[in-house]
Amino acid sequence: ARMVNLKLFMGVSVGLFGFCLGLSYWDVVSLPEYTATMGYDKFAELMLQALFTSKLRIISVVCIAFCSLLAFGKLVQLLFFGRLRADESRKIHDRVLNYILFKIVFSGVILELLGWEDSLSCVLWFTVLGFLKIFTLLCNDRLSFLLTTANINTSRHIRIFTLLTIIFLSNMNWFMFCFHLFSTTLEVYMILTFECFILCLDTSQTIIKYLIFVVFKNHINWESQTKYMYHTELVTDTLGLVLTLAHYCQVIYMHGISFTLIDAVLFLNMRKVFNRLRQKINSYLNYRKLARAMDSVFPTVSRSDFESGAYEDFCLICRDRMNVGKKLPCSHVFHESCILSWLEQQNTCPTCREPLMTPTANGNEHDNAPPPHDVPENLRPLFQQPRNRFINWLPRVEVRAPAFNVTQEMVDAVREIAPQVPADVIRQDLEMTGSVNLTITNIFEGRVQIPEPVEEDEAPVHQASPTRSFSADRLEEEDIHGLSEEITRLESSMMDVPAGFGSSAADRQKRLEARKKALQQQSRLRYLKKLQERKEKEQKQNEQPESKHEPEESVREIISTCSHLEMNGNDLVPFSVEDPVEIRRRRALEAAERRRNQN
């Protein structure tokens, strides 16, 4: 639908421009100074003047220029990128929309400083900068995709690098053209050329990342590559955020505060940029602290621990086997290099999102304030405004969303792996995690409390209870006797977890499906072994009291039977009434011993 609307807009724009161009030609021909021998330069100047004599003609010129820019952008995409991925198309749409909306609001400040007669020059200036910026960010996205994909043709890298070089040189030339397009003061030049500096930082970041990739392409020590790329992004992003914050401060200083829409947008963007800058600095400080104290904070898991089955030897970050790993406080194990690369971006566990270290920012004593008591239980916190002593006078903002909706398909998926866990326990954990994989991990690692089966009393029950009780007893009996067969069957049909990274999307999808099935088999086997050990312990504990009290119960039963028969005068009594009591007791003990041996 979006493509149809774009084609319709381009068709209408071309038709309108053709109509206005015909009117302008008629006006030029009707001029007294027009002659058949008029030079081309003079004729073009008159046509250009005629195109800007009415609002309709100006609108047609703007529309055809916009359509030409779209066509040129499509040509650049086909030459350097080919077909865009769905994620890239979505990002381009969002970036273009945000850029246009912000520049529409921001252009009011610029035009107040330049004058409204320079409106077309201002539109031309920001349109070209936006065009270059969109393709720079698209190059960054495509390069990030190529760096994580194996067996990529070298020509694709060359095309991306060529486009980045063209954008970098075009940005420099457009920066110099600003001094010919506008005639204003130094402060206004700084506001106009701000996007040029940001574009230069973004282009330089992508080019440096590409050069790092080329240098470390044939090296085995790929951890250094990720470290250099991380510090490149850190320096360029931090510098860009600082320049953006200074740019907003300069705009407010020159424009003043008048409590209009422009001021509201500027303050909101300043707050957003400041929070991103603070978050990036705090993340870097936490990363440095964890990197320095890696051995003391995270214990090392050796190969013997993996072979004993205490931990899984499969790293969920790189999808490869581990000989030595680092254990996080939540008991998840990863490669040391993988967890360091993860800590460059996040300060939480990659699997369960548990924080690995408290934030370094000060003044968080208000963050731990208890929540209000009148909040419904079925609401979970979605967003909560951080508080500190500098902005404590602001009203507290908190957004809550309904609890996670757990479907029956999610419960069935978990019960397929762990059938012994009750459905209500699974549903309760799914409401907290919101993920089937996290719930399965919590079950196998013992973080989910599974209630023990309750023994039914001999009290009268309803009519449906005997059937339910019989089914439960039958299932319990089948579990006890069939666990060994099930474990043997799983061990014989165990699949190997494929390692490596596929060269194509279909190959990667097949590998992911195979890994999923293999991990499900391993998890089910581990669960069945734990269940077998628990059943064996329960069986031994139940047999010991029975064997302890069996002789006494047998003696009492035999003696009471003998006494009853003696009182009735039955001839089947094995010993006469005249036998002493000691002889009867000894014979009863011997009978009980024979009975126990037979059993």
Coordinates of C-alpha atoms in Angstrom, one line a residue:
A1 CA 0.0 0.0 0.0
R2 CA 2.9 2.3 0.8
M3 CA 4.4 1.7 -2.6
V4 CA 1.1 2.3 -4.4
N5 CA 0.7 5.7 -2.6
L6 CA 4.3 6.6 -3.5
K7 CA 3.7 5.9 -7.1
L8 CA 0.5 7.9 -7.1
F9 CA 2.3 10.8 -5.5
M10 CA 5.0 10.7 -8.1
G11 CA 2.5 10.5 -10.9
V12 CA 0.5 13.5 -9.6
S13 CA 3.8 15.5 -9.0
V14 CA 5.0 14.9 -12.6
G15 CA 1.6 15.9 -14.0
L16 CA 1.4 19.0 -11.9
F17 CA 5.0 20.0 -12.8
G18 CA 4.4 19.5 -16.5
F19 CA 1.3 21.7 -16.3
C20 CA 3.1 24.5 -14.4
L21 CA 6.1 24.2 -16.8
G22 CA 3.7 24.8 -19.7
L23 CA 2.2 27.8 -18.1
S24 CA 5.7 29.2 -17.4
Y25 CA 6.7 28.7 -21.0
W26 CA 3.6 30.5 -22.2
D27 CA 4.4 33.4 -19.9
V28 CA 8.0 33.6 -21.1
V29 CA 7.0 33.5 -24.8
S30 CA 4.5 36.3 -24.1
L31 CA 7.1 38.6 -22.8
P32 CA 8.1 41.6 -25.0
E33 CA 11.8 40.9 -24.7
Y34 CA 11.4 37.3 -25.9
T35 CA 12.9 36.7 -29.4
A36 CA 13.6 33.6 -31.4
T37 CA 17.3 34.3 -31.3
M38 CA 17.4 34.6 -27.5
G39 CA 20.3 32.8 -25.9
Y40 CA 19.8 29.6 -23.8
D41 CA 21.1 31.2 -20.6
K42 CA 18.7 34.1 -20.8
F43 CA 15.8 31.7 -21.6
A44 CA 16.6 29.4 -18.7
E45 CA 16.7 32.4 -16.3
L46 CA 13.3 33.7 -17.5
M47 CA 11.8 30.2 -17.1
L48 CA 13.2 29.9 -13.6
Q49 CA 11.8 33.2 -12.7
A50 CA 8.4 32.2 -14.1
L51 CA 8.3 29.0 -12.1
F52 CA 8.5 30.9 -8.9
T53 CA 5.8 33.5 -9.7
S54 CA 3.0 31.7 -7.9
K55 CA 2.4 29.4 -5.0
L56 CA 1.1 26.5 -7.2
R57 CA 4.2 26.6 -9.3
I58 CA 6.5 26.6 -6.2
I59 CA 4.6 23.6 -4.8
S60 CA 5.1 21.8 -8.1
V61 CA 8.8 22.5 -8.1
V62 CA 9.1 21.2 -4.5
C63 CA 7.2 18.1 -5.3
I64 CA 9.2 17.2 -8.4
A65 CA 12.4 17.8 -6.6
F66 CA 11.3 15.5 -3.8
C67 CA 10.3 12.8 -6.4
S68 CA 13.7 13.2 -8.1
L69 CA 15.4 12.7 -4.7
L70 CA 13.3 9.6 -4.1
A71 CA 14.2 8.2 -7.5
F72 CA 17.9 8.9 -7.0
G73 CA 17.8 7.3 -3.6
K74 CA 16.2 4.2 -5.1
L75 CA 18.9 4.1 -7.7
V76 CA 21.6 4.3 -5.0
Q77 CA 19.9 1.5 -3.0
L78 CA 19.9 -0.8 -6.1
L79 CA 23.5 -0.1 -7.0
F80 CA 25.1 -0.4 -3.5
F81 CA 22.7 -2.4 -1.4
G82 CA 20.4 -4.4 -3.7
R83 CA 17.3 -5.7 -1.9
L84 CA 16.8 -4.3 1.6
R85 CA 16.0 -6.6 4.5
A86 CA 12.7 -6.0 6.4
D87 CA 14.6 -4.6 9.4
E88 CA 16.5 -2.2 7.3
S89 CA 13.3 -0.9 5.5
R90 CA 11.6 -0.4 8.9
K91 CA 14.5 1.5 10.2
I92 CA 14.7 3.8 7.2
H93 CA 11.0 4.6 7.4
D94 CA 11.3 5.5 11.1
R95 CA 14.4 7.6 10.7
V96 CA 13.0 9.5 7.8
L97 CA 9.8 10.2 9.7
N98 CA 11.6 11.4 12.8
Y99 CA 14.1 13.5 10.8
I100 CA 11.3 15.3 8.9
L101 CA 9.2 15.9 12.0
F102 CA 12.1 17.3 14.0
K103 CA 13.4 19.5 11.2
I104 CA 9.9 20.9 10.6
V105 CA 9.8 22.1 14.3
F106 CA 13.5 23.1 14.2
S107 CA 13.2 25.1 11.0
G108 CA 11.2 27.7 12.8
V109 CA 14.2 28.6 14.9
I110 CA 16.5 28.7 11.9
L111 CA 14.2 30.8 9.8
E112 CA 13.8 33.3 12.6
L113 CA 17.6 33.7 12.6
L114 CA 18.0 33.7 8.8
G115 CA 14.8 35.3 7.6
W116 CA 11.8 33.7 5.8
E117 CA 13.2 34.6 2.4
D118 CA 15.8 31.8 2.8
S119 CA 13.1 29.1 3.4
L120 CA 13.8 27.3 0.1
S121 CA 17.6 27.4 0.8
C122 CA 17.0 26.0 4.3
V123 CA 14.8 23.2 2.9
L124 CA 17.4 22.3 0.3
W125 CA 20.2 22.3 2.9
F126 CA 18.5 20.0 5.4
T127 CA 17.1 17.7 2.6
V128 CA 20.6 16.9 1.3
L129 CA 21.9 16.4 4.8
G130 CA 19.1 14.1 5.6
F131 CA 19.7 12.1 2.4
L132 CA 23.3 11.6 3.3
K133 CA 22.5 10.8 6.9
I134 CA 19.9 8.1 6.1
F135 CA 22.3 6.3 3.8
T136 CA 25.2 6.6 6.3
L137 CA 23.1 4.8 9.0
L138 CA 22.0 2.3 6.4
C139 CA 25.6 1.5 5.6
N140 CA 26.2 1.0 9.3
D141 CA 23.3 -1.4 9.6
R142 CA 24.4 -3.4 6.5
L143 CA 28.0 -3.5 7.7
S144 CA 26.9 -4.9 11.1
F145 CA 24.9 -7.6 9.3
L146 CA 27.9 -8.5 7.0
L147 CA 30.3 -8.7 10.0
T148 CA 28.1 -11.4 11.5
T149 CA 27.5 -13.4 8.3
A150 CA 30.0 -15.9 6.9
N151 CA 31.0 -16.4 3.3
I152 CA 30.0 -13.0 2.1
N153 CA 31.2 -11.9 -1.4
T154 CA 34.0 -9.3 -1.2
S155 CA 32.2 -7.1 -3.8
R156 CA 29.5 -6.4 -1.2
H157 CA 32.0 -5.0 1.2
I158 CA 33.7 -3.0 -1.5
R159 CA 30.3 -1.4 -2.5
I160 CA 29.5 -0.4 1.1
F161 CA 33.0 1.1 1.6
T162 CA 32.8 3.0 -1.7
L163 CA 29.4 4.5 -0.8
L164 CA 30.8 5.5 2.6
T165 CA 33.8 7.2 0.9
I166 CA 31.4 9.1 -1.4
I167 CA 29.2 10.2 1.5
F168 CA 32.2 11.4 3.4
L169 CA 33.6 13.5 0.5
S170 CA 30.1 14.8 -0.3
N171 CA 29.6 15.9 3.3
M172 CA 32.9 17.8 3.2
N173 CA 31.9 19.6 0.0
W174 CA 28.4 20.4 1.3
F175 CA 29.9 21.8 4.4
M176 CA 32.0 24.2 2.3
F177 CA 28.9 25.0 0.1
C178 CA 27.1 26.3 3.2
F179 CA 29.2 29.5 3.2
H180 CA 28.1 30.2 -0.4
L181 CA 24.4 29.3 0.1
F182 CA 23.9 31.4 3.3
S183 CA 25.2 34.8 4.3
T184 CA 24.9 35.1 8.1
T185 CA 26.8 35.2 11.3
L186 CA 29.2 32.6 12.8
E187 CA 26.6 31.5 15.5
V188 CA 24.1 30.6 12.8
Y189 CA 26.7 28.8 10.7
M190 CA 27.5 26.7 13.7
I191 CA 23.8 25.7 14.0
L192 CA 23.5 25.0 10.3
T193 CA 26.7 22.9 10.1
F194 CA 25.9 20.8 13.2
E195 CA 24.5 18.0 11.2
C196 CA 27.7 18.0 9.1
F197 CA 29.8 17.2 12.2
I198 CA 27.4 14.5 13.3
L199 CA 27.4 13.0 9.8
C200 CA 31.2 13.1 9.8
L201 CA 31.3 11.2 13.1
D202 CA 28.8 8.5 11.9
T203 CA 30.7 8.0 8.6
S204 CA 34.1 7.9 10.4
Q205 CA 32.7 5.3 12.9
T206 CA 31.5 3.0 10.1
I207 CA 34.7 3.3 8.1
I208 CA 36.9 2.6 11.1
K209 CA 34.8 -0.4 12.0
Y210 CA 35.2 -1.7 8.5
L211 CA 39.0 -1.2 8.6
I212 CA 39.2 -3.1 11.9
F213 CA 37.2 -5.9 10.3
V214 CA 39.7 -6.0 7.4
V215 CA 42.7 -6.0 9.6
F216 CA 41.4 -8.8 11.9
K217 CA 39.7 -10.8 9.2
N218 CA 42.4 -13.5 9.0
H219 CA 43.4 -13.4 12.7
I220 CA 42.2 -16.1 15.2
N221 CA 42.2 -13.6 18.1
W222 CA 38.8 -12.1 17.3
E223 CA 38.3 -10.8 20.9
S224 CA 40.6 -7.9 20.1
Q225 CA 38.4 -7.0 17.1
T226 CA 35.3 -6.7 19.3
K227 CA 37.2 -4.7 21.8
Y228 CA 38.5 -2.1 19.2
M229 CA 35.0 -1.9 17.7
Y230 CA 33.5 -1.3 21.1
H231 CA 35.9 1.5 22.0
T232 CA 35.4 3.1 18.5
E233 CA 31.6 3.2 19.0
L234 CA 32.1 4.5 22.6
V235 CA 34.3 7.4 21.5
T236 CA 32.2 8.5 18.5
D237 CA 28.8 8.0 20.2
T238 CA 29.9 9.9 23.3
L239 CA 31.4 12.7 21.2
G240 CA 28.2 12.9 19.1
L241 CA 26.0 13.1 22.2
V242 CA 28.2 15.8 23.8
L243 CA 28.0 17.9 20.5
T244 CA 24.2 17.4 20.3
L245 CA 23.8 18.6 23.9
A246 CA 25.9 21.6 23.2
H247 CA 24.0 22.3 20.0
Y248 CA 20.6 22.3 21.9
C249 CA 22.1 24.6 24.5
Q250 CA 23.2 27.0 21.8
V251 CA 19.8 27.0 20.2
I252 CA 18.1 27.8 23.5
Y253 CA 20.6 30.5 24.2
M254 CA 20.0 32.2 20.8
H255 CA 16.3 31.6 20.6
G256 CA 15.4 32.2 24.2
I257 CA 12.7 30.5 26.3
S258 CA 9.2 31.3 25.2
F259 CA 7.3 28.2 26.4
T260 CA 6.2 27.2 22.9
L261 CA 6.2 23.9 21.1
I262 CA 9.8 24.4 19.9
D263 CA 11.0 24.8 23.5
A264 CA 9.1 21.7 24.6
V265 CA 10.6 19.6 21.8
L266 CA 14.1 21.0 22.6
F267 CA 13.8 20.2 26.3
L268 CA 12.5 16.7 25.6
N269 CA 15.4 16.0 23.2
M270 CA 17.9 17.4 25.7
R271 CA 16.6 15.1 28.4
K272 CA 16.8 12.1 26.0
V273 CA 20.3 12.9 25.0
F274 CA 21.5 13.5 28.5
N275 CA 20.0 10.2 29.7
R276 CA 21.7 8.4 26.8
L277 CA 25.0 10.0 27.6
R278 CA 24.7 9.2 31.3
Q279 CA 23.7 5.6 30.6
K280 CA 26.7 5.1 28.2
I281 CA 29.1 6.5 30.7
N282 CA 27.7 4.4 33.5
S283 CA 27.8 1.3 31.3
Y284 CA 31.4 1.9 30.4
L285 CA 32.4 2.4 34.1
N286 CA 30.6 -0.9 35.1
Y287 CA 32.3 -2.6 32.2
R288 CA 35.7 -1.5 33.3
K289 CA 35.0 -2.5 36.8
L290 CA 33.8 -6.0 35.8
A291 CA 36.6 -6.4 33.4
R292 CA 39.2 -5.6 36.0
A293 CA 37.6 -7.9 38.6
M294 CA 36.6 -10.7 36.2
D295 CA 38.4 -13.5 38.1
S296 CA 37.3 -12.4 41.6
V297 CA 33.7 -11.6 40.7
F298 CA 32.9 -14.6 38.4
P299 CA 34.3 -18.0 39.4
T300 CA 35.9 -20.2 36.7
V301 CA 34.2 -23.4 35.6
S302 CA 36.7 -26.0 34.5
R303 CA 36.3 -28.9 32.1
S304 CA 35.8 -31.4 34.9
D305 CA 32.8 -29.5 36.1
F306 CA 31.3 -29.7 32.6
E307 CA 32.1 -33.4 32.3
S308 CA 30.4 -34.1 35.7
G309 CA 27.2 -32.6 34.4
A310 CA 27.0 -29.8 36.9
Y311 CA 26.9 -27.2 34.2
E312 CA 26.1 -27.2 30.5
D313 CA 29.1 -26.9 28.2
F314 CA 27.1 -24.9 25.6
C315 CA 27.6 -21.1 25.4
L316 CA 24.4 -19.4 24.5
I317 CA 26.1 -16.3 23.2
C318 CA 28.4 -17.8 20.5
R319 CA 26.6 -21.2 20.2
D320 CA 29.8 -23.2 20.8
R321 CA 31.2 -25.7 23.2
M322 CA 33.1 -24.6 26.3
N323 CA 36.2 -26.1 27.9
V324 CA 36.5 -23.3 30.4
G325 CA 33.9 -20.8 31.3
K326 CA 32.8 -18.0 33.7
K327 CA 29.8 -18.5 36.0
L328 CA 27.6 -15.6 36.7
P329 CA 25.8 -15.0 40.0
C330 CA 22.7 -16.5 38.5
S331 CA 24.6 -19.8 37.8
H332 CA 24.7 -19.3 34.0
V333 CA 28.0 -20.1 32.4
F334 CA 29.5 -18.5 29.3
H335 CA 32.9 -18.0 27.6
E336 CA 35.0 -15.3 29.3
S337 CA 35.5 -13.5 26.0
C338 CA 31.7 -13.8 25.2
I339 CA 30.6 -12.4 28.5
L340 CA 33.1 -9.5 28.2
S341 CA 31.7 -8.7 24.8
W342 CA 28.2 -8.8 26.3
L343 CA 29.2 -6.5 29.1
E344 CA 30.3 -3.9 26.6
Q345 CA 26.6 -3.4 25.8
Q346 CA 24.6 -4.7 28.8
N347 CA 25.1 -5.0 32.5
T348 CA 22.7 -8.0 32.9
C349 CA 22.8 -11.8 32.4
P350 CA 22.1 -12.7 28.7
T351 CA 19.7 -15.4 29.7
C352 CA 17.7 -14.3 32.7
R353 CA 18.5 -10.5 32.6
E354 CA 19.5 -10.5 36.3
P355 CA 21.7 -7.4 37.1
L356 CA 25.4 -8.3 37.5
M357 CA 26.4 -5.1 39.3
T358 CA 24.6 -2.3 41.0
P359 CA 24.6 1.0 39.1
T360 CA 27.5 3.4 39.6
A361 CA 25.4 6.5 39.7
N362 CA 25.0 8.2 43.1
G363 CA 21.9 9.4 44.8
N364 CA 19.8 6.3 44.2
E365 CA 18.5 6.1 47.7
H366 CA 15.0 7.1 46.4
D367 CA 14.9 4.3 43.8
N368 CA 14.2 1.7 46.4
A369 CA 11.1 3.3 47.8
P370 CA 8.3 0.9 48.3
P371 CA 5.5 0.9 45.8
P372 CA 2.1 2.2 46.6
H373 CA -0.2 -0.3 48.4
D374 CA -3.3 0.5 46.3
V375 CA -1.8 -0.9 43.0
P376 CA -3.8 -4.0 41.7
E377 CA -1.9 -7.3 41.9
N378 CA -2.6 -8.0 38.2
L379 CA -0.5 -5.0 37.1
R380 CA 3.3 -5.2 36.6
P381 CA 5.6 -2.1 36.4
L382 CA 6.4 -1.2 32.8
F383 CA 8.2 2.2 33.3
Q384 CA 9.2 4.0 36.4
Q385 CA 10.8 7.4 36.5
P386 CA 14.2 7.4 38.3
R387 CA 14.5 9.8 41.2
N388 CA 17.5 11.5 42.7
R389 CA 18.2 14.5 44.8
F390 CA 18.6 16.9 41.8
I391 CA 15.1 16.3 40.3
N392 CA 13.3 15.2 43.5
W393 CA 10.8 18.1 43.0
L394 CA 9.5 16.6 39.8
P395 CA 6.3 14.5 40.1
R396 CA 6.8 10.8 40.1
V397 CA 5.9 9.1 36.8
E398 CA 5.1 5.4 36.7
V399 CA 3.4 3.4 34.0
R400 CA 2.0 -0.1 34.7
A401 CA 0.8 -2.7 32.2
P402 CA -1.5 -5.7 32.7
A403 CA 0.2 -9.0 33.7
F404 CA 1.6 -11.2 30.9
N405 CA -1.1 -13.2 29.2
V406 CA -0.1 -16.8 29.4
T407 CA -1.6 -19.0 26.7
Q408 CA -2.3 -22.7 26.9
E409 CA 0.2 -23.4 24.1
M410 CA 3.0 -22.0 26.2
V411 CA 2.0 -24.2 29.1
D412 CA 1.9 -27.2 26.8
A413 CA 5.3 -26.4 25.4
V414 CA 6.8 -26.4 28.9
R415 CA 5.0 -29.6 30.0
E416 CA 6.4 -31.3 26.9
I417 CA 9.8 -30.9 28.4
A418 CA 8.9 -31.2 32.1
P419 CA 5.7 -33.3 32.3
Q420 CA 6.0 -33.8 36.1
V421 CA 5.5 -30.1 36.9
P422 CA 1.9 -29.0 37.6
A423 CA 0.3 -26.7 35.2
D424 CA -0.5 -24.0 37.8
V425 CA 3.2 -23.8 38.8
I426 CA 4.2 -23.5 35.1
R427 CA 1.6 -20.8 34.6
Q428 CA 2.7 -18.8 37.6
D429 CA 6.4 -18.8 36.5
L430 CA 5.4 -17.9 32.9
E431 CA 3.5 -14.8 34.2
M432 CA 6.8 -13.7 35.9
T433 CA 9.2 -14.5 33.0
G434 CA 7.0 -14.2 30.0
S435 CA 9.2 -16.7 28.1
V436 CA 9.0 -20.5 27.6
N437 CA 12.7 -20.9 27.5
L438 CA 13.3 -19.0 30.7
T439 CA 10.7 -21.0 32.5
I440 CA 12.2 -24.3 31.3
T441 CA 15.6 -23.1 32.5
N442 CA 14.2 -22.2 35.9
I443 CA 12.7 -25.6 36.3
F444 CA 15.8 -27.5 35.4
E445 CA 18.0 -25.3 37.6
G446 CA 15.8 -25.7 40.6
R447 CA 14.5 -22.1 40.9
V448 CA 10.9 -23.3 40.6
Q449 CA 9.5 -24.9 43.7
I450 CA 7.6 -28.1 42.7
P451 CA 5.1 -29.2 45.4
E452 CA 5.3 -32.7 46.7
P453 CA 2.4 -35.1 45.8
V454 CA -0.2 -35.0 48.6
E455 CA -1.3 -38.4 50.0
E456 CA -5.1 -38.9 50.0
D457 CA -6.8 -39.8 53.2
E458 CA -9.2 -42.7 53.6
A459 CA -12.1 -40.4 54.0
P460 CA -15.0 -40.7 51.6
V461 CA -14.6 -38.8 48.4
H462 CA -16.8 -37.7 45.5
Q463 CA -17.6 -40.0 42.7
A464 CA -14.9 -38.6 40.4
S465 CA -12.2 -38.9 42.9
P466 CA -11.5 -42.7 42.5
T467 CA -10.9 -42.3 38.8
R468 CA -8.5 -39.3 39.4
S469 CA -6.7 -41.2 42.2
F470 CA -6.4 -44.3 40.1
S471 CA -5.0 -42.3 37.2
A472 CA -2.4 -40.6 39.4
D473 CA -1.4 -43.9 41.0
R474 CA -1.0 -45.5 37.6
L475 CA 1.0 -42.6 36.3
E476 CA 3.3 -42.7 39.4
E477 CA 3.8 -46.5 39.0
E478 CA 4.6 -46.0 35.3
D479 CA 7.1 -43.3 36.1
I480 CA 8.9 -45.5 38.7
H481 CA 9.2 -48.5 36.4
G482 CA 9.5 -46.7 33.1
L483 CA 12.1 -44.1 33.9
S484 CA 15.0 -46.4 33.2
E485 CA 13.6 -47.4 29.8
E486 CA 12.9 -43.8 28.9
I487 CA 16.4 -42.7 29.9
T488 CA 17.9 -45.5 27.9
R489 CA 15.8 -44.6 24.9
L490 CA 16.8 -40.9 25.1
E491 CA 20.5 -41.8 25.5
S492 CA 20.4 -44.0 22.4
S493 CA 18.6 -41.4 20.3
M494 CA 20.6 -38.4 21.6
M495 CA 21.4 -35.8 18.9
D496 CA 24.6 -33.9 18.7
V497 CA 24.4 -30.1 19.1
P498 CA 25.7 -28.6 15.8
A499 CA 28.4 -25.9 16.2
G500 CA 29.4 -23.1 13.8
F501 CA 27.5 -20.6 11.8
G502 CA 25.6 -21.3 8.6
S503 CA 26.5 -19.6 5.3
S504 CA 22.9 -19.0 4.3
A505 CA 19.6 -18.1 6.0
A506 CA 18.1 -21.6 5.3
D507 CA 21.2 -23.3 6.7
R508 CA 21.2 -21.1 9.8
Q509 CA 17.5 -21.9 10.4
K510 CA 18.2 -25.6 10.1
R511 CA 21.0 -25.4 12.5
L512 CA 18.9 -23.5 15.0
E513 CA 16.1 -26.1 14.8
A514 CA 18.7 -28.9 15.3
R515 CA 20.2 -27.1 18.3
K516 CA 16.7 -26.6 19.8
K517 CA 15.8 -30.3 19.5
A518 CA 19.2 -31.4 20.8
L519 CA 19.0 -29.0 23.8
Q520 CA 15.4 -30.2 24.5
Q521 CA 16.6 -33.8 24.5
Q522 CA 19.5 -32.9 26.9
S523 CA 17.2 -31.0 29.2
R524 CA 14.6 -33.8 29.3
L525 CA 17.3 -36.4 29.9
R526 CA 18.8 -34.4 32.8
Y527 CA 15.3 -33.9 34.3
L528 CA 14.5 -37.7 34.1
K529 CA 17.8 -38.6 35.7
K530 CA 17.1 -36.2 38.6
L531 CA 13.6 -37.6 38.9
Q532 CA 15.0 -41.2 38.9
E533 CA 17.4 -40.3 41.7
R534 CA 14.6 -38.7 43.7
K535 CA 12.3 -41.7 43.2
E536 CA 15.1 -44.1 44.3
K537 CA 15.7 -42.1 47.5
E538 CA 12.0 -42.0 48.3
Q539 CA 11.7 -45.8 47.7
K540 CA 14.6 -46.5 50.0
Q541 CA 13.2 -44.2 52.7
N542 CA 9.9 -46.0 52.5
E543 CA 11.4 -49.5 52.6
Q544 CA 13.5 -48.9 55.7
P545 CA 10.6 -48.3 58.2
E546 CA 8.7 -51.2 56.7
S547 CA 11.6 -53.6 57.2
K548 CA 12.2 -52.3 60.7
H549 CA 8.6 -52.9 62.0
E550 CA 7.9 -56.1 60.0
P551 CA 9.2 -58.7 62.5
E552 CA 7.3 -57.1 65.4
E553 CA 4.0 -56.9 63.4
S554 CA 4.4 -60.5 62.3
V555 CA 5.1 -61.7 65.8
R556 CA 2.0 -59.9 67.1
E557 CA -0.1 -61.3 64.3
I558 CA 1.0 -64.9 64.9
I559 CA 0.6 -64.7 68.6
S560 CA -2.8 -63.1 68.4
T561 CA -3.9 -65.8 65.9
C562 CA -2.6 -68.6 68.1
S563 CA -4.3 -67.2 71.2
H564 CA -7.6 -66.8 69.3
L565 CA -7.4 -70.4 68.1
E566 CA -6.6 -71.7 71.6
M567 CA -9.6 -70.0 73.0
N568 CA -11.8 -71.6 70.4
G569 CA -10.3 -75.1 70.9
N570 CA -9.4 -75.6 67.3
D571 CA -7.3 -78.7 66.5
L572 CA -5.3 -76.9 63.8
V573 CA -3.1 -75.1 66.4
P574 CA 0.5 -76.0 65.6
F575 CA 1.4 -76.3 69.3
S576 CA -0.5 -77.7 72.2
V577 CA -2.0 -75.8 75.1
E578 CA 0.6 -77.3 77.5
D579 CA 3.6 -75.7 75.6
P580 CA 5.3 -73.0 77.6
V581 CA 5.0 -69.3 76.5
E582 CA 8.7 -69.1 75.7
I583 CA 8.5 -71.9 73.1
R584 CA 5.5 -70.3 71.4
R585 CA 7.3 -67.0 71.2
R586 CA 10.5 -68.6 69.8
R587 CA 8.5 -70.5 67.1
A588 CA 6.6 -67.3 66.2
L589 CA 9.9 -65.5 65.7
E590 CA 11.2 -68.4 63.5
A591 CA 8.0 -68.2 61.4
A592 CA 8.3 -64.5 61.0
E593 CA 11.9 -64.9 59.9
R594 CA 10.9 -67.6 57.3
R595 CA 8.2 -65.3 56.0
R596 CA 10.6 -62.4 55.6
N597 CA 13.0 -64.6 53.7
Q598 CA 10.3 -65.8 51.4
N599 CA 9.4 -62.2 50.5

